[in-house]
Short mmCIF file of C-alpha atoms in Angstrom, two decimals:
data_model
loop_
_atom_site.label_atom_id
_atom_site.label_comp_id
_atom_site.label_asym_id
_atom_site.label_seq_id
_atom_site.Cartn_x
_atom_site.Cartn_y
_atom_site.Cartn_z
CA MET A 21 -109.50 108.08 -128.79
CA TYR A 22 -106.69 106.33 -130.65
CA TYR A 23 -106.64 102.97 -132.43
CA LEU A 24 -104.31 100.04 -131.86
CA ILE A 25 -102.21 100.46 -135.01
CA ALA A 26 -98.94 98.58 -135.41
CA THR A 27 -95.76 100.43 -136.31
CA ASN A 28 -94.78 97.71 -138.76
CA THR A 29 -95.95 94.38 -140.08
CA ASN A 30 -94.29 90.97 -140.19
CA VAL A 31 -96.13 89.65 -143.22
CA SER A 32 -94.23 88.10 -146.10
CA GLU A 33 -93.11 89.69 -149.38
CA ALA A 34 -96.09 88.36 -151.31
CA GLU A 35 -98.01 90.74 -153.54
CA SER A 36 -100.89 91.00 -151.04
CA ALA A 37 -98.42 91.81 -148.25
CA ASN A 38 -96.98 94.63 -150.34
CA THR A 39 -100.52 95.93 -150.85
CA LEU A 40 -101.03 95.88 -147.08
CA ARG A 41 -97.79 97.74 -146.44
CA GLY A 42 -98.80 100.32 -149.05
CA GLY A 43 -102.10 100.81 -147.26
CA MET A 44 -100.36 101.25 -143.92
CA SER A 45 -98.09 103.86 -145.46
CA LEU A 46 -101.10 105.72 -146.87
CA LEU A 47 -102.86 105.54 -143.51
CA ARG A 48 -99.86 107.05 -141.73
CA GLU A 49 -99.67 109.78 -144.38
CA TYR A 50 -103.32 110.59 -143.71
CA LEU A 51 -102.79 110.63 -139.94
CA LEU A 52 -99.89 113.04 -140.45
CA GLY A 53 -102.25 115.40 -142.26
CA ARG A 54 -100.85 114.88 -145.73
CA GLY A 55 -104.09 114.65 -147.68
CA PRO A 56 -107.62 113.41 -146.89
CA GLU A 57 -107.71 111.45 -150.13
CA LYS A 58 -105.08 109.10 -148.70
CA LEU A 59 -107.58 107.68 -146.23
CA THR A 60 -109.85 106.37 -148.99
CA ALA A 61 -106.81 105.03 -150.84
CA ALA A 62 -105.65 103.28 -147.65
CA TYR A 63 -109.06 101.68 -147.18
CA GLU A 64 -109.04 100.41 -150.77
CA ALA A 65 -105.53 98.98 -150.28
CA PHE A 66 -106.55 97.11 -147.13
CA ARG A 67 -109.65 95.76 -148.84
CA ASP A 68 -107.61 94.63 -151.84
CA ALA A 69 -105.00 93.00 -149.60
CA HIS A 70 -107.43 90.66 -147.89
CA VAL A 71 -109.20 89.92 -151.18
CA GLU A 72 -105.81 88.89 -152.64
CA SER A 73 -104.98 86.78 -149.56
CA GLN A 74 -107.71 85.47 -147.29
CA THR A 75 -105.08 84.58 -144.68
CA LEU A 76 -103.76 88.15 -144.37
CA ASP A 77 -105.56 88.79 -141.10
CA GLU A 78 -104.00 92.21 -140.40
CA ALA A 79 -105.66 93.59 -143.52
CA TYR A 80 -109.10 93.08 -141.97
CA LEU A 81 -108.06 94.98 -138.84
CA TYR A 82 -106.74 97.95 -140.79
CA GLU A 83 -109.76 97.92 -143.08
CA GLY A 84 -111.95 98.33 -140.00
CA ILE A 85 -109.83 101.23 -138.73
CA ALA A 86 -110.03 102.98 -142.09
CA LEU A 87 -113.79 102.49 -142.19
CA ASP A 88 -114.15 104.09 -138.79
CA LEU A 89 -111.99 107.05 -139.77
CA LEU A 90 -114.24 107.42 -142.82
CA GLU A 91 -117.14 107.81 -140.34
CA ARG A 92 -118.56 104.42 -141.41
CA HIS A 93 -118.79 103.30 -137.80
CA ASP A 94 -121.32 100.49 -138.20
CA ASP A 95 -119.31 98.93 -141.04
CA ALA A 96 -116.18 99.17 -138.90
CA ILE A 97 -117.92 97.57 -135.93
CA ARG A 98 -119.07 94.62 -138.06
CA THR A 99 -115.51 94.12 -139.27
CA PHE A 100 -114.09 94.16 -135.74
CA GLN A 101 -116.81 91.82 -134.47
CA TYR A 102 -115.96 89.33 -137.25
CA LEU A 103 -112.31 89.40 -136.20
CA ALA A 104 -113.15 89.05 -132.49
CA GLU A 105 -115.43 86.03 -132.94
CA PRO A 106 -113.53 82.99 -131.51
CA SER A 107 -115.04 80.54 -133.99
CA ASN A 108 -113.44 82.43 -136.90
CA GLY A 109 -110.01 81.23 -135.85
CA PHE A 110 -108.06 84.48 -135.52
CA SER A 111 -105.19 84.79 -133.04
CA GLU A 112 -105.82 85.96 -129.48
CA ASP A 113 -103.68 89.05 -130.05
CA LEU A 114 -105.69 90.05 -133.12
CA ARG A 115 -108.97 89.34 -131.37
CA LYS A 116 -108.03 91.67 -128.50
CA LYS A 117 -107.01 94.43 -130.89
CA ALA A 118 -110.30 93.98 -132.75
CA ARG A 119 -112.29 94.20 -129.52
CA TYR A 120 -110.41 97.32 -128.50
CA ASN A 121 -111.00 98.99 -131.86
CA GLU A 122 -114.66 97.97 -131.74
CA ALA A 123 -114.90 99.92 -128.47
CA VAL A 124 -113.30 102.94 -130.15
CA SER A 125 -115.82 102.75 -133.00
CA LEU A 126 -118.72 102.53 -130.56
CA PHE A 127 -117.33 105.46 -128.61
CA ARG A 128 -117.11 107.57 -131.77
CA LYS A 129 -120.84 107.15 -132.43
CA TYR A 130 -121.45 109.47 -129.46
CA THR A 131 -124.64 108.01 -128.04
CA ARG A 132 -125.28 106.97 -124.47
CA ALA A 133 -126.08 103.34 -125.41
CA ASP A 134 -122.98 102.93 -127.58
CA LEU A 135 -120.83 104.56 -124.90
CA GLU A 136 -122.00 101.96 -122.38
CA ARG A 137 -121.26 99.16 -124.84
CA ALA A 138 -117.76 100.55 -125.32
CA ILE A 139 -117.14 100.63 -121.55
CA ARG A 140 -118.24 97.00 -121.19
CA ILE A 141 -115.76 95.91 -123.89
CA LEU A 142 -112.95 97.91 -122.31
CA ASP A 143 -113.69 96.35 -118.90
CA GLU A 144 -113.33 92.91 -120.50
CA LEU A 145 -109.94 93.87 -121.93
CA VAL A 146 -108.67 95.29 -118.63
CA GLU A 147 -109.52 91.89 -117.11
CA HIS A 148 -108.58 92.72 -113.52
CA GLY A 149 -111.87 94.22 -112.38
CA PRO A 150 -112.65 97.89 -111.71
CA ASN A 151 -109.39 98.49 -109.79
CA PRO A 152 -106.46 96.82 -111.59
CA THR A 153 -103.04 97.17 -110.01
CA VAL A 154 -100.20 99.18 -111.50
CA ASP A 155 -98.24 95.95 -112.03
CA ALA A 156 -101.12 94.26 -113.88
CA LEU A 157 -101.51 97.24 -116.20
CA ALA A 158 -97.77 97.62 -116.77
CA ALA A 159 -97.56 93.98 -117.84
CA SER A 160 -99.85 94.50 -120.85
CA PRO A 161 -99.98 97.50 -123.21
CA VAL A 162 -103.42 96.45 -124.49
CA ARG A 163 -104.74 96.28 -120.93
CA ALA A 164 -103.27 99.67 -119.99
CA LEU A 165 -104.48 101.37 -123.15
CA ALA A 166 -107.95 99.89 -122.65
CA TYR A 167 -107.97 101.30 -119.11
CA ALA A 168 -107.02 104.71 -120.50
CA ALA A 169 -109.79 104.45 -123.07
CA LYS A 170 -112.20 103.59 -120.26
CA ALA A 171 -111.25 106.82 -118.47
CA ASN A 172 -111.99 108.71 -121.66
CA ALA A 173 -115.33 106.96 -122.05
CA ILE A 174 -116.35 107.66 -118.44
CA ALA A 175 -115.47 111.32 -119.01
CA HIS A 176 -117.99 111.37 -121.86
CA LYS A 177 -120.84 110.11 -119.66
CA THR A 178 -121.20 113.69 -118.40
CA ILE A 179 -122.39 114.76 -121.88
CA PHE A 180 -125.43 112.51 -121.39
CA TRP A 181 -126.02 113.19 -117.68
CA GLN A 182 -129.68 114.13 -118.15
CA GLU A 183 -130.33 111.04 -120.27
CA TYR A 184 -128.80 108.85 -117.55
CA PHE A 185 -130.99 110.20 -114.75
CA TYR A 186 -134.01 111.62 -116.60
CA PRO A 187 -134.18 109.68 -119.89
CA SER A 188 -137.72 110.54 -120.99
CA SER A 189 -138.24 114.06 -119.66
CA GLU A 190 -138.08 117.56 -121.12
CA LYS A 191 -134.55 118.99 -121.00
CA ASP A 192 -135.01 122.66 -121.90
CA ASP A 193 -136.73 124.15 -118.85
CA GLN A 194 -134.08 126.09 -116.91
CA GLN A 195 -135.64 125.65 -113.47
CA MET A 196 -136.01 121.94 -114.07
CA ILE A 197 -132.36 121.67 -115.14
CA LEU A 198 -131.32 123.56 -112.00
CA ARG A 199 -133.22 121.12 -109.77
CA ARG A 200 -131.68 118.21 -111.65
CA LYS A 201 -128.18 119.60 -111.20
CA ILE A 202 -128.72 119.82 -107.46
CA ASP A 203 -130.14 116.29 -107.26
CA SER A 204 -127.70 114.59 -109.64
CA GLY A 205 -124.55 116.59 -108.92
CA PRO A 206 -122.98 114.04 -106.53
CA ALA A 207 -123.40 111.18 -109.02
CA VAL A 208 -122.08 113.20 -111.97
CA ARG A 209 -119.08 114.30 -109.91
CA THR A 210 -118.38 110.64 -109.20
CA TRP A 211 -117.83 110.10 -112.94
CA PHE A 212 -115.38 113.00 -112.92
CA GLU A 213 -113.55 111.53 -109.94
CA ASP A 214 -113.49 108.01 -111.46
CA ALA A 215 -111.92 109.29 -114.69
CA GLU A 216 -109.35 111.30 -112.75
CA HIS A 217 -108.54 108.28 -110.56
CA ILE A 218 -107.84 106.14 -113.61
CA ALA A 219 -105.62 108.86 -115.10
CA ASN A 220 -103.64 109.07 -111.84
CA ILE A 221 -103.13 105.29 -111.79
CA LEU A 222 -101.93 105.40 -115.39
CA VAL A 223 -99.37 108.09 -114.58
CA GLN A 224 -97.82 105.53 -112.23
CA VAL A 225 -98.02 102.89 -114.97
CA HIS A 226 -96.27 105.21 -117.43
CA THR A 227 -93.42 105.69 -114.96
CA ARG A 228 -93.19 101.94 -114.37
CA VAL A 229 -93.13 100.87 -118.04
CA ALA A 230 -90.09 103.00 -118.88
CA ALA A 231 -87.99 100.03 -117.75
CA ILE A 232 -90.03 97.27 -119.42
CA ASN A 233 -88.64 97.40 -122.93
CA GLN A 234 -89.63 93.85 -123.83
CA VAL A 235 -93.35 94.72 -123.92
CA TRP A 236 -93.35 98.54 -124.16
CA ASP A 237 -91.57 100.28 -127.03
CA GLU A 238 -91.18 104.05 -127.25
CA VAL A 239 -94.18 104.49 -129.56
CA THR A 240 -96.50 102.59 -127.22
CA ARG A 241 -95.27 104.55 -124.20
CA ARG A 242 -96.02 107.77 -126.06
CA GLN A 243 -99.49 106.46 -126.90
CA LEU A 244 -100.11 105.84 -123.21
CA LYS A 245 -98.92 109.32 -122.25
CA TRP A 246 -101.15 110.78 -124.98
CA ALA A 247 -104.10 108.75 -123.73
CA ILE A 248 -103.67 110.06 -120.18
CA ASP A 249 -103.66 113.70 -121.30
CA ASN A 250 -106.54 113.11 -123.70
CA ALA A 251 -108.68 111.49 -120.98
CA ARG A 252 -107.94 114.35 -118.60
CA GLY A 253 -108.78 116.90 -121.27
CA ASN A 254 -112.15 115.29 -121.90
CA THR A 255 -112.82 114.93 -118.18
CA PHE A 256 -112.40 118.67 -117.63
CA LEU A 257 -114.02 119.74 -120.90
CA ASN A 258 -117.16 117.62 -120.63
CA PHE A 259 -117.78 118.45 -116.99
CA ALA A 260 -117.31 122.16 -117.65
CA LYS A 261 -119.33 122.28 -120.86
CA SER A 262 -122.14 119.84 -120.11
CA PHE A 263 -122.66 120.13 -116.36
CA LEU A 264 -121.23 123.47 -115.21
CA GLN A 265 -123.19 125.37 -117.84
CA GLN A 266 -125.98 127.77 -116.91
CA PRO A 267 -128.18 127.79 -114.91
CA HIS A 268 -125.65 127.80 -112.07
CA VAL A 269 -126.37 126.40 -108.63
CA VAL A 270 -126.20 129.20 -106.05
CA GLY A 271 -123.20 128.98 -103.73
CA GLN A 272 -121.30 126.38 -105.80
CA ASN A 273 -118.94 128.80 -107.60
CA GLU A 274 -119.79 127.00 -110.84
CA GLU A 275 -118.79 129.85 -113.15
CA GLU A 276 -115.31 130.11 -111.63
CA GLN A 277 -114.89 126.35 -111.59
CA ARG A 278 -116.06 126.16 -115.19
CA ARG A 279 -113.38 128.59 -116.33
CA GLU A 280 -110.71 126.75 -114.34
CA TYR A 281 -111.68 123.38 -115.83
CA LEU A 282 -111.74 124.75 -119.37
CA ASP A 283 -108.23 126.13 -118.87
CA GLN A 284 -107.08 122.73 -117.59
CA ALA A 285 -108.75 120.98 -120.54
CA PHE A 286 -106.96 123.27 -122.96
CA ARG A 287 -103.58 122.53 -121.36
CA ALA A 288 -104.24 118.78 -121.42
CA PHE A 289 -105.25 118.76 -125.10
CA ARG A 290 -102.27 120.95 -125.99
CA ASN A 291 -100.03 118.41 -124.27
CA SER A 292 -101.59 115.56 -126.24
CA GLU A 293 -101.17 117.62 -129.43
CA MET A 294 -97.43 117.78 -128.73
CA ILE A 295 -97.02 114.09 -127.85
CA LEU A 296 -98.49 112.56 -131.03
CA THR A 297 -99.52 113.99 -134.38
CA PRO A 298 -102.99 115.37 -133.59
CA GLY A 299 -105.96 113.71 -135.23
CA VAL A 300 -109.42 115.06 -135.88
CA GLU A 301 -110.70 114.50 -132.33
CA THR A 302 -107.79 116.27 -130.60
CA LEU A 303 -108.04 119.23 -132.96
CA THR A 304 -111.82 119.41 -132.60
CA ASN A 305 -111.54 119.21 -128.82
CA LEU A 306 -109.14 122.14 -128.86
CA GLY A 307 -111.58 124.05 -131.04
CA THR A 308 -114.44 123.21 -128.68
CA VAL A 309 -112.55 124.39 -125.59
CA LEU A 310 -111.65 127.65 -127.33
CA ILE A 311 -115.28 128.23 -128.29
CA GLU A 312 -116.25 127.82 -124.64
CA LEU A 313 -113.47 130.27 -123.69
CA SER A 314 -114.86 132.79 -126.24
CA ARG A 315 -111.69 132.59 -128.34
CA GLN A 316 -113.58 132.09 -131.59
CA VAL A 317 -110.88 132.97 -134.14
CA GLU A 318 -108.45 130.50 -132.59
CA ALA A 319 -111.19 127.89 -132.37
CA ARG A 320 -111.97 128.16 -136.07
CA SER A 321 -108.31 127.76 -137.00
CA TYR A 322 -108.36 124.31 -135.35
CA LEU A 323 -111.72 123.34 -136.81
CA GLU A 324 -110.71 124.33 -140.33
CA ARG A 325 -107.61 122.12 -139.96
CA VAL A 326 -109.92 119.22 -139.06
CA ILE A 327 -112.07 119.71 -142.15
CA LYS A 328 -108.98 119.76 -144.36
CA LEU A 329 -107.80 116.56 -142.69
CA ASN A 330 -111.18 114.83 -142.93
CA PRO A 331 -113.86 116.60 -145.01
CA GLN A 332 -116.47 114.12 -143.68
CA TYR A 333 -115.95 114.79 -139.97
CA GLU A 334 -119.35 116.11 -138.93
CA TYR A 335 -118.44 117.28 -135.43
CA ALA A 336 -115.95 119.83 -136.81
CA TYR A 337 -118.60 121.38 -139.09
CA TYR A 338 -121.03 121.51 -136.18
CA ARG A 339 -118.55 123.30 -133.92
CA LEU A 340 -117.52 125.63 -136.76
CA ALA A 341 -121.15 126.64 -137.30
CA GLU A 342 -121.57 127.08 -133.55
CA SER A 343 -118.53 129.37 -133.41
CA TRP A 344 -119.91 131.59 -136.18
CA GLU A 345 -123.31 131.69 -134.49
CA LYS A 346 -121.77 132.86 -131.20
CA GLU A 347 -120.47 135.89 -133.14
CA ASN A 348 -123.85 136.41 -134.82
CA LYS A 349 -122.36 135.77 -138.27
CA LYS A 350 -125.46 134.25 -139.83
CA ASP A 351 -124.00 134.25 -143.35
CA MET A 352 -121.03 132.16 -142.18
CA VAL A 353 -123.30 129.78 -140.27
CA LEU A 354 -125.29 129.23 -143.45
CA GLU A 355 -122.13 128.74 -145.49
CA THR A 356 -120.96 126.06 -143.06
CA LEU A 357 -124.33 124.29 -143.06
CA LYS A 358 -124.44 124.30 -146.86
CA ALA A 359 -120.89 122.97 -147.05
CA PHE A 360 -121.66 119.99 -144.84
CA ALA A 361 -124.97 119.31 -146.60
CA LYS A 362 -122.90 118.57 -149.70
CA VAL A 363 -121.09 115.84 -147.75
CA LYS A 364 -124.00 114.03 -146.09
CA ALA A 365 -127.04 114.53 -143.87
CA PRO A 366 -126.32 115.60 -140.29
CA GLY A 367 -126.48 112.92 -137.60
CA ILE A 368 -125.63 114.84 -134.44
CA ARG A 369 -128.81 115.90 -132.65
CA SER A 370 -127.68 119.45 -131.91
CA PHE A 371 -126.42 119.87 -135.46
CA LYS A 372 -129.80 118.78 -136.81
CA ALA A 373 -131.39 121.40 -134.57
CA LEU A 374 -129.14 124.04 -136.11
CA TYR A 375 -130.33 123.04 -139.59
CA GLU A 376 -133.94 123.29 -138.40
CA LYS A 377 -133.29 126.74 -136.92
CA TYR A 378 -131.93 128.03 -140.24
CA SER A 379 -134.22 126.02 -142.51
CA THR A 380 -135.93 129.08 -144.00
CA GLU A 381 -132.67 130.80 -144.94
CA LEU A 382 -131.26 127.55 -146.32
CA ALA A 383 -134.34 127.01 -148.46
CA VAL A 384 -134.13 130.54 -149.87
CA GLY A 385 -130.42 130.11 -150.58
#
């Protein structure tokens, strides 16, 4: 997902304000792919800015965003929670942005529990219940973007479908998974339909806001369009990859549907790549879709771009190792695992399993 990042700041010309502006410039440079080192420099600038001026509230917000991009999600969440606490005296606008960005940080931890926490926060920001009107969403960019983020979060529930319905049971037995797919299919498809419904509502919102210049500028409209395509991409990708995988239910045409959804996911992510400068998640999603489509060389080109952009982004290393493994290139799998081990210990469950699988070869190396 994206963060609520301002295009400019209205702070004064004081030294701390100049530090903040410098940090924002560095952050944009990083987001444009102009050097991973600029992210750390941006974080340090934001930290220095609020140390220099305790009243420079924006610096706290941007510090939290930088922390999350540095994969320090818990530190980012604490920062956003501090800003969102009413007793700390921050403005309502800043508090809403902090709550939104807290939801993004929770989402990026990729666990079922944190995903549910993110959805609850996004529901609070939407304010108008589970079915807000087009007019209500068009009246508030924060509300509309939170609704788009909710669609994206719902799309990710499919990744954890077995945990939702069978939280304490064995997940590897193929016959058991087949029975679960038959039993849980209607509920999982409801998530797919809910995410698609939200995306369709937001298409109407995007059309409506073209004439509301006083609250929607061009950058924010592009963010909304990006968010719609990104949510759709994840809806198709996660359903295809996590639910329509083997074993297939007889008579459901799952293999054909899986291919169709992967193609639609690829088109949606390509659209989002064209709308805004792609970040690590868009590029990794494109790599993931291409792996599922057995287009490994293309997949690795995206994943290698991610690692250049953010050498700490674990998911890209995991997918890169997975791509090499699908081609039975054990030496390249080991090279990828060793490269990430120099960064930090793996946190993704499936990535940890990959390290365990190759533990003997890694120990010898």
